[in-house]
Coordinates of C-alpha atoms in Angstrom, one line a residue:
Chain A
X1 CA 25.1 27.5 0.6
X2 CA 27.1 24.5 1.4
X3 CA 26.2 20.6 0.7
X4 CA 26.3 20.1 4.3
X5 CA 24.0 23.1 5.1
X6 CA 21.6 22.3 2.3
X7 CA 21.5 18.7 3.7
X8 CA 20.7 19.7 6.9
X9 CA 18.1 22.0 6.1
X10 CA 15.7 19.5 4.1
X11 CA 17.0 16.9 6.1
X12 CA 15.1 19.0 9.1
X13 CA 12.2 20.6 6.5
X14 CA 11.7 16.4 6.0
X15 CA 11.2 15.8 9.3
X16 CA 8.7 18.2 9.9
X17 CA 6.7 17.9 6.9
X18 CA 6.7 13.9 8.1
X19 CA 5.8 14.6 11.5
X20 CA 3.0 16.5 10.6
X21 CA 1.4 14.5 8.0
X22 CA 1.4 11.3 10.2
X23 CA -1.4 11.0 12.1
X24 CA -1.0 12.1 15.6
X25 CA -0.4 9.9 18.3
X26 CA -2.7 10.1 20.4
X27 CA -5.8 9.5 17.5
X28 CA -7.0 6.6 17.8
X29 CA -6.0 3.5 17.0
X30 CA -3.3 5.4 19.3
X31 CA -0.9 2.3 19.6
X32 CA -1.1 2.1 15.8
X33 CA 0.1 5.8 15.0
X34 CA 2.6 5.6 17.6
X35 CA 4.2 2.8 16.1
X36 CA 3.9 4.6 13.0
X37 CA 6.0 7.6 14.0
X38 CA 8.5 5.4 15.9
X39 CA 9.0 3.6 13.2
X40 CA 9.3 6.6 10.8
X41 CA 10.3 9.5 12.5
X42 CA 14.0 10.9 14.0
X43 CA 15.9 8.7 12.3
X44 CA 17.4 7.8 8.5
X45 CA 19.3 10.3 6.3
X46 CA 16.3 11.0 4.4
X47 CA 18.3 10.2 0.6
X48 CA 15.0 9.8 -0.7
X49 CA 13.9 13.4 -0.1
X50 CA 17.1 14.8 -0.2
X51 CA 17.4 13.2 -4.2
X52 CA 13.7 14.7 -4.7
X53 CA 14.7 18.1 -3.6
X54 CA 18.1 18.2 -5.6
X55 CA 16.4 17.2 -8.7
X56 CA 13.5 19.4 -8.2
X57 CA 16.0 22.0 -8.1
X58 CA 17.2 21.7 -10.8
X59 CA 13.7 23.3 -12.3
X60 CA 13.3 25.8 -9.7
X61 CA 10.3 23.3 -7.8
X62 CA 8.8 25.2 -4.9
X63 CA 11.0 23.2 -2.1
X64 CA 6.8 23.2 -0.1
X65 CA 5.4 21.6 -3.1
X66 CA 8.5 19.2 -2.8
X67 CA 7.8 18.0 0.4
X68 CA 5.1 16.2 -0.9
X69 CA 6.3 14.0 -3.1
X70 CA 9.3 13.5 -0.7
X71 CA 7.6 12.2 2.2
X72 CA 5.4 10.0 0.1
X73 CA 9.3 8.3 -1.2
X74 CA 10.2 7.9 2.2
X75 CA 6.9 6.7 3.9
X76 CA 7.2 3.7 1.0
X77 CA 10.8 3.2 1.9
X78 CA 9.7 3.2 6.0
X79 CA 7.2 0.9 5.2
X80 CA 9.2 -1.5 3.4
X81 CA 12.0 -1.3 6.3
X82 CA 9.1 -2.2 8.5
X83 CA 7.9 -5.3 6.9
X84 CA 11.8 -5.7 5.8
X85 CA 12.5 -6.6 9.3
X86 CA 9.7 -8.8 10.1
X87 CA 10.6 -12.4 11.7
X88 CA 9.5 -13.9 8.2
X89 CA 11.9 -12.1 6.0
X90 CA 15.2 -10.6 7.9
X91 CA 14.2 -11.2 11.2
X92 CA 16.3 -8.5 12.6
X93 CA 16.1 -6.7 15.4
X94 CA 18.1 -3.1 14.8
X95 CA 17.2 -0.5 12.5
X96 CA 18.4 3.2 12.8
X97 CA 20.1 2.2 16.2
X98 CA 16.8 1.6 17.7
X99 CA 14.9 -1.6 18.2
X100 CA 12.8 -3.1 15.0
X101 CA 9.0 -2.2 15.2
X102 CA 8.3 -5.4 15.5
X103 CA 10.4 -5.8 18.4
X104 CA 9.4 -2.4 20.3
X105 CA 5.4 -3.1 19.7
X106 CA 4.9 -6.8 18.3
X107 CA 4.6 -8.4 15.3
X108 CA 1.2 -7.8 14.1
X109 CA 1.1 -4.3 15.0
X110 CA 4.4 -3.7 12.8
X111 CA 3.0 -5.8 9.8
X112 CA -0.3 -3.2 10.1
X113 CA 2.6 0.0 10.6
X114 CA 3.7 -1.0 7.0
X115 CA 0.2 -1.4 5.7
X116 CA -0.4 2.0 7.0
X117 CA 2.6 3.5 6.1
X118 CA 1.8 2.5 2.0
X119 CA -1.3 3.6 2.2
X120 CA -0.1 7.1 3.8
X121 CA 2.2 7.7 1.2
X122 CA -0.5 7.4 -1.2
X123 CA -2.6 9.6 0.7
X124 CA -0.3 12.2 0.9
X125 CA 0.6 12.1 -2.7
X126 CA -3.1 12.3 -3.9
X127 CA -3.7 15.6 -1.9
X128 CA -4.1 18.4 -4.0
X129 CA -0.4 20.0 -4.8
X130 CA -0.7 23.8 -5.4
X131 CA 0.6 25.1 -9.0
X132 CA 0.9 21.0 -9.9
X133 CA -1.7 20.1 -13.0
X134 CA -4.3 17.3 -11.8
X135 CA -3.1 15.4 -15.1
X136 CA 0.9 15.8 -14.2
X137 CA 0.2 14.5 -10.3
X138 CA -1.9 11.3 -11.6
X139 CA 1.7 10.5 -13.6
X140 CA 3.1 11.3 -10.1
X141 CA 0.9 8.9 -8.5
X142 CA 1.2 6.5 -11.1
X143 CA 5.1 6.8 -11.2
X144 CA 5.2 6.0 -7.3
X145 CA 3.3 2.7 -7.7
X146 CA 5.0 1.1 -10.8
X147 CA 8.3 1.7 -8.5
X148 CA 7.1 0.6 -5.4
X149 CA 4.9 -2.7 -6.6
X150 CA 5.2 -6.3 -8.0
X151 CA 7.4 -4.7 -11.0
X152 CA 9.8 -2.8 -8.6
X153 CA 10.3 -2.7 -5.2
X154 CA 8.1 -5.3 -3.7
X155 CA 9.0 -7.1 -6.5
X156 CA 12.8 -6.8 -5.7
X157 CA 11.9 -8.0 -2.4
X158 CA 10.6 -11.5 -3.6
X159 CA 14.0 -11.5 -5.6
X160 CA 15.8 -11.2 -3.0
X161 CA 13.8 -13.9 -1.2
X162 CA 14.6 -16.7 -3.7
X163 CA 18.1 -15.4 -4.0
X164 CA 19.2 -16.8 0.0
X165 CA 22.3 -19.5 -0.8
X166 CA 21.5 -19.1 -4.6
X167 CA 24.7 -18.4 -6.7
X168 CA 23.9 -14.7 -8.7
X169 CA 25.7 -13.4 -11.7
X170 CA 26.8 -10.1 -11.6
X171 CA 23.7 -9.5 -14.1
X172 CA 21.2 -11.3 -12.1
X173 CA 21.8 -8.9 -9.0
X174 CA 21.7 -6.0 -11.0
X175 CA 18.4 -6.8 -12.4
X176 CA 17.1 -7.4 -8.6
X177 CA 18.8 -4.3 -7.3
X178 CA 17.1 -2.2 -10.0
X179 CA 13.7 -2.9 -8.6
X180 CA 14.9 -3.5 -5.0
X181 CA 16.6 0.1 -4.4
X182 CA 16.6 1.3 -7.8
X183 CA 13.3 2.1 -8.5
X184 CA 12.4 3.7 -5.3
X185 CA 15.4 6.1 -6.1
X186 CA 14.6 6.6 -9.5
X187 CA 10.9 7.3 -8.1
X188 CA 12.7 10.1 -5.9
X189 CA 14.8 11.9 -8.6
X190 CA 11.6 12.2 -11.6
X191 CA 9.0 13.1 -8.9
X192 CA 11.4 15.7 -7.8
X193 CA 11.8 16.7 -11.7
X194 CA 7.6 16.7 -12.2
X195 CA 7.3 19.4 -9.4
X196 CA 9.4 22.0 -11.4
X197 CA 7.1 20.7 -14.9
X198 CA 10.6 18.6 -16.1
X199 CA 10.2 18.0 -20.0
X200 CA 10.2 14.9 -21.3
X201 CA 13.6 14.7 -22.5
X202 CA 15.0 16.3 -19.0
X203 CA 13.3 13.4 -17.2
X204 CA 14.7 11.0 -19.5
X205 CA 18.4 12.1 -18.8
X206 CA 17.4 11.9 -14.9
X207 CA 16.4 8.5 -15.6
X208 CA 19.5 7.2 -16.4
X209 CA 21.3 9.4 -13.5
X210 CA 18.9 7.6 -11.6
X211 CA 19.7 4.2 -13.0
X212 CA 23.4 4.9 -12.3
X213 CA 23.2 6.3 -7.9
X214 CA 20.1 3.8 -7.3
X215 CA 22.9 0.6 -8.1
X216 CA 25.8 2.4 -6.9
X217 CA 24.2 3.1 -3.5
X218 CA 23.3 -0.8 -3.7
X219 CA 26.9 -1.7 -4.0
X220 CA 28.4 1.1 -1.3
X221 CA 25.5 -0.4 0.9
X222 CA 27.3 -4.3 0.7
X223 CA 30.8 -2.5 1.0
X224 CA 29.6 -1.5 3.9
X225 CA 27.8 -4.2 5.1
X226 CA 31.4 -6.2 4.5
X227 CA 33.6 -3.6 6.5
X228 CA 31.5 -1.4 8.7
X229 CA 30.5 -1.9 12.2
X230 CA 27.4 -2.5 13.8
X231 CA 27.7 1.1 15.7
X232 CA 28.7 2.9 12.7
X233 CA 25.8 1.2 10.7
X234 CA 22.7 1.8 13.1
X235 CA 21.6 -1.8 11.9
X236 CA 23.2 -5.2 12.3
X237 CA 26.2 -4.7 10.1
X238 CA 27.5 -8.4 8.5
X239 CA 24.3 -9.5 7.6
X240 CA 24.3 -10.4 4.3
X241 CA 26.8 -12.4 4.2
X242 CA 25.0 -14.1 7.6
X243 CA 22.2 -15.1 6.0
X244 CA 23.8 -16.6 2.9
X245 CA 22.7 -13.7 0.2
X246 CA 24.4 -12.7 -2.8
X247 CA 26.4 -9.1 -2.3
X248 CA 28.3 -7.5 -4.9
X249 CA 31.2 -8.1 -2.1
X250 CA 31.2 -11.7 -2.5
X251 CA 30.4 -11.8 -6.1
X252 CA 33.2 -9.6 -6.9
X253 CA 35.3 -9.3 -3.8
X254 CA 36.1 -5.9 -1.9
X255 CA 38.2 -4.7 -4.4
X256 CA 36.7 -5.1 -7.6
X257 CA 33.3 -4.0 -5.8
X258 CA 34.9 -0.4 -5.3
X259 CA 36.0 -0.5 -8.3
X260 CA 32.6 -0.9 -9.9
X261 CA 31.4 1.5 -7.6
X262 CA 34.2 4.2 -8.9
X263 CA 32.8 3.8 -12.0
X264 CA 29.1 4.0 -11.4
X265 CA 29.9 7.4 -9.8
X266 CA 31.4 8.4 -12.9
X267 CA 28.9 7.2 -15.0
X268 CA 26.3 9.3 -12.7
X269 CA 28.0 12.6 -13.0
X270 CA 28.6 12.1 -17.0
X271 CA 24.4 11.5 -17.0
X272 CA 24.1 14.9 -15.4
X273 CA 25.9 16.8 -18.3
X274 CA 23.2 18.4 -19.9
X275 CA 22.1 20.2 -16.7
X276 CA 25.3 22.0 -16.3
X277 CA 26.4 23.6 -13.4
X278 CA 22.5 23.8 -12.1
X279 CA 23.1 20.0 -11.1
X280 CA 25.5 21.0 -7.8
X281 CA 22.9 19.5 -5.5
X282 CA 22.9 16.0 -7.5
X283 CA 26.5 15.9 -8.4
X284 CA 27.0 16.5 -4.4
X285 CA 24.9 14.0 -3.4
X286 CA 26.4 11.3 -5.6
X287 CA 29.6 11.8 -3.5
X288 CA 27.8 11.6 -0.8
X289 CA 26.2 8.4 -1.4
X290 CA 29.9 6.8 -2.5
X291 CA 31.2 8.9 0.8
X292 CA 29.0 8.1 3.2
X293 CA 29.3 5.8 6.1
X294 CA 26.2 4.6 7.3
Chain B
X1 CA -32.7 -8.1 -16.4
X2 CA -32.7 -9.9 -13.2
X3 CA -30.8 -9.5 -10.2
X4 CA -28.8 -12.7 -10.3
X5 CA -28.2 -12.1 -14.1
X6 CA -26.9 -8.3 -13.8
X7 CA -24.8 -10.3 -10.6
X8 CA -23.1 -12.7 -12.5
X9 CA -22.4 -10.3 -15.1
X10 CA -20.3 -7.9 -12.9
X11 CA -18.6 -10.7 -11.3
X12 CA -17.8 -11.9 -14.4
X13 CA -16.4 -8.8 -15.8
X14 CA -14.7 -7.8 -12.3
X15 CA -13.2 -11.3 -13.2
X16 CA -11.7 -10.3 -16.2
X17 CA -10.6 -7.2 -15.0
X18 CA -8.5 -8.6 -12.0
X19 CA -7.4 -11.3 -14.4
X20 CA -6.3 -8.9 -17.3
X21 CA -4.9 -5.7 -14.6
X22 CA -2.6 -8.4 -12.5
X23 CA 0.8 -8.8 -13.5
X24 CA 0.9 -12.2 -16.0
X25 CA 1.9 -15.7 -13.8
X26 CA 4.7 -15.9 -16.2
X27 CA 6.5 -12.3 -15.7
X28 CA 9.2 -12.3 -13.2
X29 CA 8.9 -12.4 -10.3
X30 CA 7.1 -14.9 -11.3
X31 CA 6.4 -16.5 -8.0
X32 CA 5.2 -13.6 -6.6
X33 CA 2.7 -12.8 -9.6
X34 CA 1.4 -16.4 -9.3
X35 CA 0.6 -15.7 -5.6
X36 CA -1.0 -12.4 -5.8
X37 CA -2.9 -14.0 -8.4
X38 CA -4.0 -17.0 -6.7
X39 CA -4.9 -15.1 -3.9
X40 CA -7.2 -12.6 -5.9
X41 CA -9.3 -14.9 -8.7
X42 CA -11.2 -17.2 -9.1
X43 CA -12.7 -16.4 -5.5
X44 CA -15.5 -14.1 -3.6
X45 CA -18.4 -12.8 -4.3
X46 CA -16.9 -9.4 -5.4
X47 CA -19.4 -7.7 -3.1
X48 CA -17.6 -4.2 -3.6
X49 CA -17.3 -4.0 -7.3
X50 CA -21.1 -5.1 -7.0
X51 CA -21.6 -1.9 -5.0
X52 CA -19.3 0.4 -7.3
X53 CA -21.2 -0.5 -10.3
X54 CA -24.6 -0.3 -8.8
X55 CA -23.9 3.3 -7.7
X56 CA -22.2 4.2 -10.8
X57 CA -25.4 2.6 -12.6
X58 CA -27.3 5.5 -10.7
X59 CA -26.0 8.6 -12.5
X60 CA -25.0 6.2 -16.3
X61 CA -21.3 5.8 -15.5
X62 CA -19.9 3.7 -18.1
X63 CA -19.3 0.2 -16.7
X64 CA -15.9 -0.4 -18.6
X65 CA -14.6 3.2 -16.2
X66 CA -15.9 1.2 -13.5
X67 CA -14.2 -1.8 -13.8
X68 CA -11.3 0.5 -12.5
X69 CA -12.3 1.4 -9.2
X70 CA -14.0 -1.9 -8.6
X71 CA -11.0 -3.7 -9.0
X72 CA -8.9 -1.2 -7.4
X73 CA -11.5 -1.9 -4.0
X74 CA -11.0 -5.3 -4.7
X75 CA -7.4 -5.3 -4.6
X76 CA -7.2 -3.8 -0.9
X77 CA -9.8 -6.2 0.0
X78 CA -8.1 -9.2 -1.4
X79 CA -4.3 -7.3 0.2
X80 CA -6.2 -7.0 3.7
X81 CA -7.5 -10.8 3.6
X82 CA -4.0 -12.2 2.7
X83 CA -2.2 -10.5 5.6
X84 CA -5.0 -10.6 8.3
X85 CA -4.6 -14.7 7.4
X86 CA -1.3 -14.6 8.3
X87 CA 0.2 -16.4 11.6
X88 CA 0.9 -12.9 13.6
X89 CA -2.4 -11.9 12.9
X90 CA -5.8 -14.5 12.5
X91 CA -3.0 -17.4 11.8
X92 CA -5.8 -18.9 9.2
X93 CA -5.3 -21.7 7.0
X94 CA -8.8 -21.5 4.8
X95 CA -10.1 -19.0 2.2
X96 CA -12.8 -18.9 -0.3
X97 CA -12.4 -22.3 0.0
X98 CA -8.5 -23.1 -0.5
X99 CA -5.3 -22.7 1.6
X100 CA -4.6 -19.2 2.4
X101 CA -1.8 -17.7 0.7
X102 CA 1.1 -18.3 3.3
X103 CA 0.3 -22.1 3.6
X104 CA 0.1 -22.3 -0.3
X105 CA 3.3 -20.6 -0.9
X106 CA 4.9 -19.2 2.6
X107 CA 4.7 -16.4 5.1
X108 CA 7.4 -14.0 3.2
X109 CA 5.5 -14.9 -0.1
X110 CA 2.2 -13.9 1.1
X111 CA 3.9 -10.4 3.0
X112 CA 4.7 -9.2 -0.1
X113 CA 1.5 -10.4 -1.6
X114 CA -0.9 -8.3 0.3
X115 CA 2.7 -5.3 0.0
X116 CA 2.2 -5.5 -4.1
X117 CA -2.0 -5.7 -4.1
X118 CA -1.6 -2.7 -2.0
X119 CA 0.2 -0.8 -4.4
X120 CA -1.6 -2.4 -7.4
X121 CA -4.9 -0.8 -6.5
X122 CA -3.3 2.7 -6.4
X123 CA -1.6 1.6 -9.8
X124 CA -4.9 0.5 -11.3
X125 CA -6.3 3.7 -10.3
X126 CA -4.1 6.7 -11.2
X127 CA -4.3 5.0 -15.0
X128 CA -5.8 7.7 -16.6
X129 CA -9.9 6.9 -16.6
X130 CA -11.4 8.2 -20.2
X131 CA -14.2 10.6 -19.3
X132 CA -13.0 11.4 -15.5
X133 CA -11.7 14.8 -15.1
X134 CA -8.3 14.2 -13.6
X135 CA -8.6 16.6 -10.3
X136 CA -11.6 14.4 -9.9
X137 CA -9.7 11.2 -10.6
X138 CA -7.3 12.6 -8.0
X139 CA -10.0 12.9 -5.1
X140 CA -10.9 9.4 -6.1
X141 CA -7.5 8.2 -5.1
X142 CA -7.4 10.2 -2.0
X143 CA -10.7 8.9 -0.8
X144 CA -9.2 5.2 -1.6
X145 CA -6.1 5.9 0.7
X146 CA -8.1 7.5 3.8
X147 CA -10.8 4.8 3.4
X148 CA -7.9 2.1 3.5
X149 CA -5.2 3.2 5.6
X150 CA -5.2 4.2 9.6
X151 CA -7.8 6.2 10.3
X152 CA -10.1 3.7 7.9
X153 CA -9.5 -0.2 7.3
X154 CA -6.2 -1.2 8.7
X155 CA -7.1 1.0 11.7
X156 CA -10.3 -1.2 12.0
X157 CA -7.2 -4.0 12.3
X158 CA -5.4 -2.5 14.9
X159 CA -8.5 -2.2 16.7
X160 CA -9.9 -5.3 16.0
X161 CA -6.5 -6.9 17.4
X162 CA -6.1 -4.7 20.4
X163 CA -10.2 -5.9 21.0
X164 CA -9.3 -9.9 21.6
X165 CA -10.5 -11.2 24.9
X166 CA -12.0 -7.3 25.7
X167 CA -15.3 -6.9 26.9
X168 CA -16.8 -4.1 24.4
X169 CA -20.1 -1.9 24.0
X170 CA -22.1 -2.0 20.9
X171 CA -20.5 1.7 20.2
X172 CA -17.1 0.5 20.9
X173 CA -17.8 -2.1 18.6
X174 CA -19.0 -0.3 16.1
X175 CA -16.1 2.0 16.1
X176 CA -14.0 -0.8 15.0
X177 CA -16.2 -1.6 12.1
X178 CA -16.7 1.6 10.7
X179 CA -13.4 1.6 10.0
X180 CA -12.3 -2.3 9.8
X181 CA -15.5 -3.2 7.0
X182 CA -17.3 -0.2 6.3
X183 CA -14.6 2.3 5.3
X184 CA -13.7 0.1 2.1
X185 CA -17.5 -0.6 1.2
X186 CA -18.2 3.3 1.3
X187 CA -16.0 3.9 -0.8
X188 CA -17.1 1.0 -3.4
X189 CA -19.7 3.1 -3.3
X190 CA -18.6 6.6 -3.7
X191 CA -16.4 5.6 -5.9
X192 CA -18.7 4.2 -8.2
X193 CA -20.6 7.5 -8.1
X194 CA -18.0 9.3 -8.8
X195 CA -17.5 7.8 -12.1
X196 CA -21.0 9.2 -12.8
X197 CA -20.1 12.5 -11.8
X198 CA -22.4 12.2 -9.0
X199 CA -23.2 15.7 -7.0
X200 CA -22.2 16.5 -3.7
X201 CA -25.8 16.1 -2.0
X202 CA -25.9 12.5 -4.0
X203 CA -22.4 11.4 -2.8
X204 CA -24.2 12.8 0.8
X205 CA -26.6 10.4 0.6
X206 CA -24.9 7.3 -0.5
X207 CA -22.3 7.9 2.3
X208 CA -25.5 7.5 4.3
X209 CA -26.5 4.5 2.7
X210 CA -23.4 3.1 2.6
X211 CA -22.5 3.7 6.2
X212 CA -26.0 1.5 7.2
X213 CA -24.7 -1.7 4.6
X214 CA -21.2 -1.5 5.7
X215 CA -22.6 -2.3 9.6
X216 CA -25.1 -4.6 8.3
X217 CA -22.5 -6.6 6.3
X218 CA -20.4 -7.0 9.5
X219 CA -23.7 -7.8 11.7
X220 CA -24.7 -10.5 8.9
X221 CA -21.1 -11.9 9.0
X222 CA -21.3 -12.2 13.2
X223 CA -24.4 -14.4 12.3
X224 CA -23.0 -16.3 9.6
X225 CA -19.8 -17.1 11.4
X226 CA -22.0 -18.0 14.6
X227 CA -24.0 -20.1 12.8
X228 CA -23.2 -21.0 9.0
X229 CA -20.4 -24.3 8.7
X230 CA -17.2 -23.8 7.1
X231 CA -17.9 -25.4 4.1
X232 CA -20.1 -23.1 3.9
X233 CA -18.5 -20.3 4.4
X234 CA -15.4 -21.2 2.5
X235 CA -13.7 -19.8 5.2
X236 CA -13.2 -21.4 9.1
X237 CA -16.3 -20.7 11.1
X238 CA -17.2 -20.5 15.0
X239 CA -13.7 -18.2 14.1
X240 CA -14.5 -15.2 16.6
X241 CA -15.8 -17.4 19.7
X242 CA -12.4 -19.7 19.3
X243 CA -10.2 -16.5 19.1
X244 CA -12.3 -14.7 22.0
X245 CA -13.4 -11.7 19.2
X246 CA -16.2 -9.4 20.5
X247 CA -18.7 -9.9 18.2
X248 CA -22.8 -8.8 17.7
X249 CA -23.9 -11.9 18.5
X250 CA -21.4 -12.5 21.5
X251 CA -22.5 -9.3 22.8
X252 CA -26.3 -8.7 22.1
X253 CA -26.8 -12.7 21.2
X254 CA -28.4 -14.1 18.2
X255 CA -31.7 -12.6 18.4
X256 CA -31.0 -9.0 18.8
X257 CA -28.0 -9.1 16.2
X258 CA -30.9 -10.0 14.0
X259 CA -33.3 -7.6 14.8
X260 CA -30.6 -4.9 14.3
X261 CA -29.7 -6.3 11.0
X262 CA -32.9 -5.8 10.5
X263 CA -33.1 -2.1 11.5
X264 CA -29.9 -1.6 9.2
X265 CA -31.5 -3.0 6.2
X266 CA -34.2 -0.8 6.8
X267 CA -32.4 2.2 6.9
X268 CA -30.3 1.4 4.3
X269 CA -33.1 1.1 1.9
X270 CA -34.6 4.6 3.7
X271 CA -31.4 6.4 2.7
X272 CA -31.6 5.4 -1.1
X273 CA -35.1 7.3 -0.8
X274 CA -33.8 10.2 -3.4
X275 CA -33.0 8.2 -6.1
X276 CA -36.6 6.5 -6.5
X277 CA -36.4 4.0 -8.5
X278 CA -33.1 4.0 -10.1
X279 CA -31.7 2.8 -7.5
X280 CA -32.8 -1.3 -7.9
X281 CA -29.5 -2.4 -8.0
X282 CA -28.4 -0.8 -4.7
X283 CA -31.7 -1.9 -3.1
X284 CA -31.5 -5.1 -4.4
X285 CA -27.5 -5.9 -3.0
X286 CA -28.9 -4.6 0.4
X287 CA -31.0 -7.5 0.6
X288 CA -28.5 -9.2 -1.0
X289 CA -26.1 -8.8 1.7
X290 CA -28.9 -10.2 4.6
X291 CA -30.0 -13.1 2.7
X292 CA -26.6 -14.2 1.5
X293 CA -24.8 -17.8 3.0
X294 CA -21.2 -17.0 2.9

């Protein structure tokens, strides 16, 4: 099967495990689950599932028990987006080519959309996952909120925060962009890897792959946000450098950016030598993260 | 030992717990750990750890695997305070007596606050538990997440929001606070009974109970903020009449709302009927919850 087809086809497999385990919209609260799904659904390349599949994969992971943990990675990334956007942080009003949440509903409906949203994932991630050990999906579980809290994500977030018109090394937006993107990502790629049993030593090789796409998608992200249009982008394209944040762009310039991110790309496929050729998915979807244009 | 003795000591150890689970002030980001912490200790009357322990006390659960669950309850209680304060929602600048998180630190700050107590609680709570069969462990987290998310707590919050200046019935009303107050307290409770391994027809009968104190606590509060002061309270009163909120007392007035807290009690006691008398504690924080100032 070809990267493209294979993309497409969890890509769409995503989307339907996500549309049906959001609440429906007309349950009440009604206006919350809407905004839920709005904010959520028919939109995003879905990387997050698409690195959970690859790596499951790479164990021969049921691609239904898969969905699972996949979803869960992208309702914590929708959520964040969410409250991402929110007047007090970004205070931006495109996302996916659509209007922000908070824009579409209002502002205290969208800051209750990410609440949900967290909570969803966790819900969905602490249903019962057939032919998974109770013991193994508590790691799961467990793996999902280190990444996403004070310690990673969230944590990246309030980095970020303090880091407006402050002058970053090189090292000091690394160590933000770990937690920020990176962990989330990393997330993706070892819950992928628990679904097919991954031993310890398997997961500890997908680490550091992880390590490796979660920084270089950080700095093909502010390439992007440098060169790429607002069209092209589906969100408000120029931002960073807007609102007076450090980018790898204007930390390193253009050039030298790309040339970092040539050699995180390398240093992501070398991680993947001990899988061999079983690691197509991952390897593909490594270029795709340099290649892409969104 | 005496009620207010067996109290303080849960508060006190809950107290540690929080203190000891939260990330340390000093760890970066640092001043996002100092606001999660500032916004969770040294406050409250930790009336849901209370329950957990008291219905873990039923059926011998260990205290120290309690501590677990009744912190993780606190957490989203302590997550859903810190955004409900926040401008786009209550816009409230008092909290168990201090400034609310976004007027001690600011909004972003206190966004991510109540983002990373979220996801602490579901960290705190798929740590492995000694003695707790990890499927059950699992069902523990599950019931945490529905309890919390859409169809429980911040779907109580959507509600509530979408209720300002509406003229409601008592079963509209209590609709809302099934879900906005009640979800999290049953689940203090089941939770707690988990930990002892409780049996279906004894989790059965604490949902009961549990349904009839998570009304009561809100009928109580309608009162309280009707008539206590805000020093007090530790938190602004006369809140719901300023902001237009349908309330018990606005829609049944003083008197009834205290004849039907009275009914509640009753039942509430009724329902702990099965466990005779090892169920003092529970008894004992139902009348607890009427007679309290706060």
């Amino acid at each position: 099967m070809s990267f493209p087809i294979w993309m497409s086809g969890i890509q769409q497999r995503t989307e339907s495990a996500l549309e049906a385990a959001l609440p429906a919209p007309g349950l009440a609260p009604a206006r919350l689950h809407q905004a839920m799904r709005y904010s959520v659904l028919g939109g995003g390349k879905r990387v997050r599932p698409l690195l959970c599949h690859a790596a499951g994969s790479l164990f021969e992971a049921d691609s239904s028990v898969l969905d699972a943990p996949s979803i869960a990675v992208e309702l914590i990334h929708a959520y964040s987006l969410v409250h991402d956007d929110l007047p007090c942080m970004d205070d931006d009003v495109l996302r996916r080519g659509k209007p922000t949440c908070h824009v579409e509903y209002d502002e205290a409906t969208a800051l209750l959309v990410g609440d949900a949203l967290q909570t969803h994932a966790f819900q969905v991630l602490s249903s019962r996952l057939p032919g998974i050990a109770a013991a193994r999906q508590l790691d799961m579980l467990h793996l999902l909120a280190v990444a996403s809290g004070s310690r990673g994500m969230a944590g990246g977030q309030a980095i970020d925060l303090a880091a407006v018109g402050e002058q970053l090394t090189i090292s000091e937006l690394e160590f933000m962009h770990i937690r920020k993107t990176g962990a989330l990502i990393r997330a993706a790629v070892l819950l992928g890897a628990h679904c097919g049993e991954a031993a310890p030593d398997a997961l500890e090789s997908l680490g550091h792959f992880a390590n490796r796409i979660g920084l270089l998608f950080q700095v093909v992200d502010d390439i992007l946000d440098a060169e790429a249009s607002t069209a092209t982008l589906g969100k408000t394209a120029g931002k960073d450098a807007a609102q007076n944040k450090p980018t790898y762009v204007n930390i390193l310039g253009v050039s030298e950016a790309k040339a970092m991110a040539g050699k995180l790309r390398q240093e992501a496929h070398d991680a993947l030598a001990p899988f061999g050729q079983s690691a197509l998915r991952l390897h593909e979807l490594t270029d795709f993260i340099v290649e892409r244009n969104f």
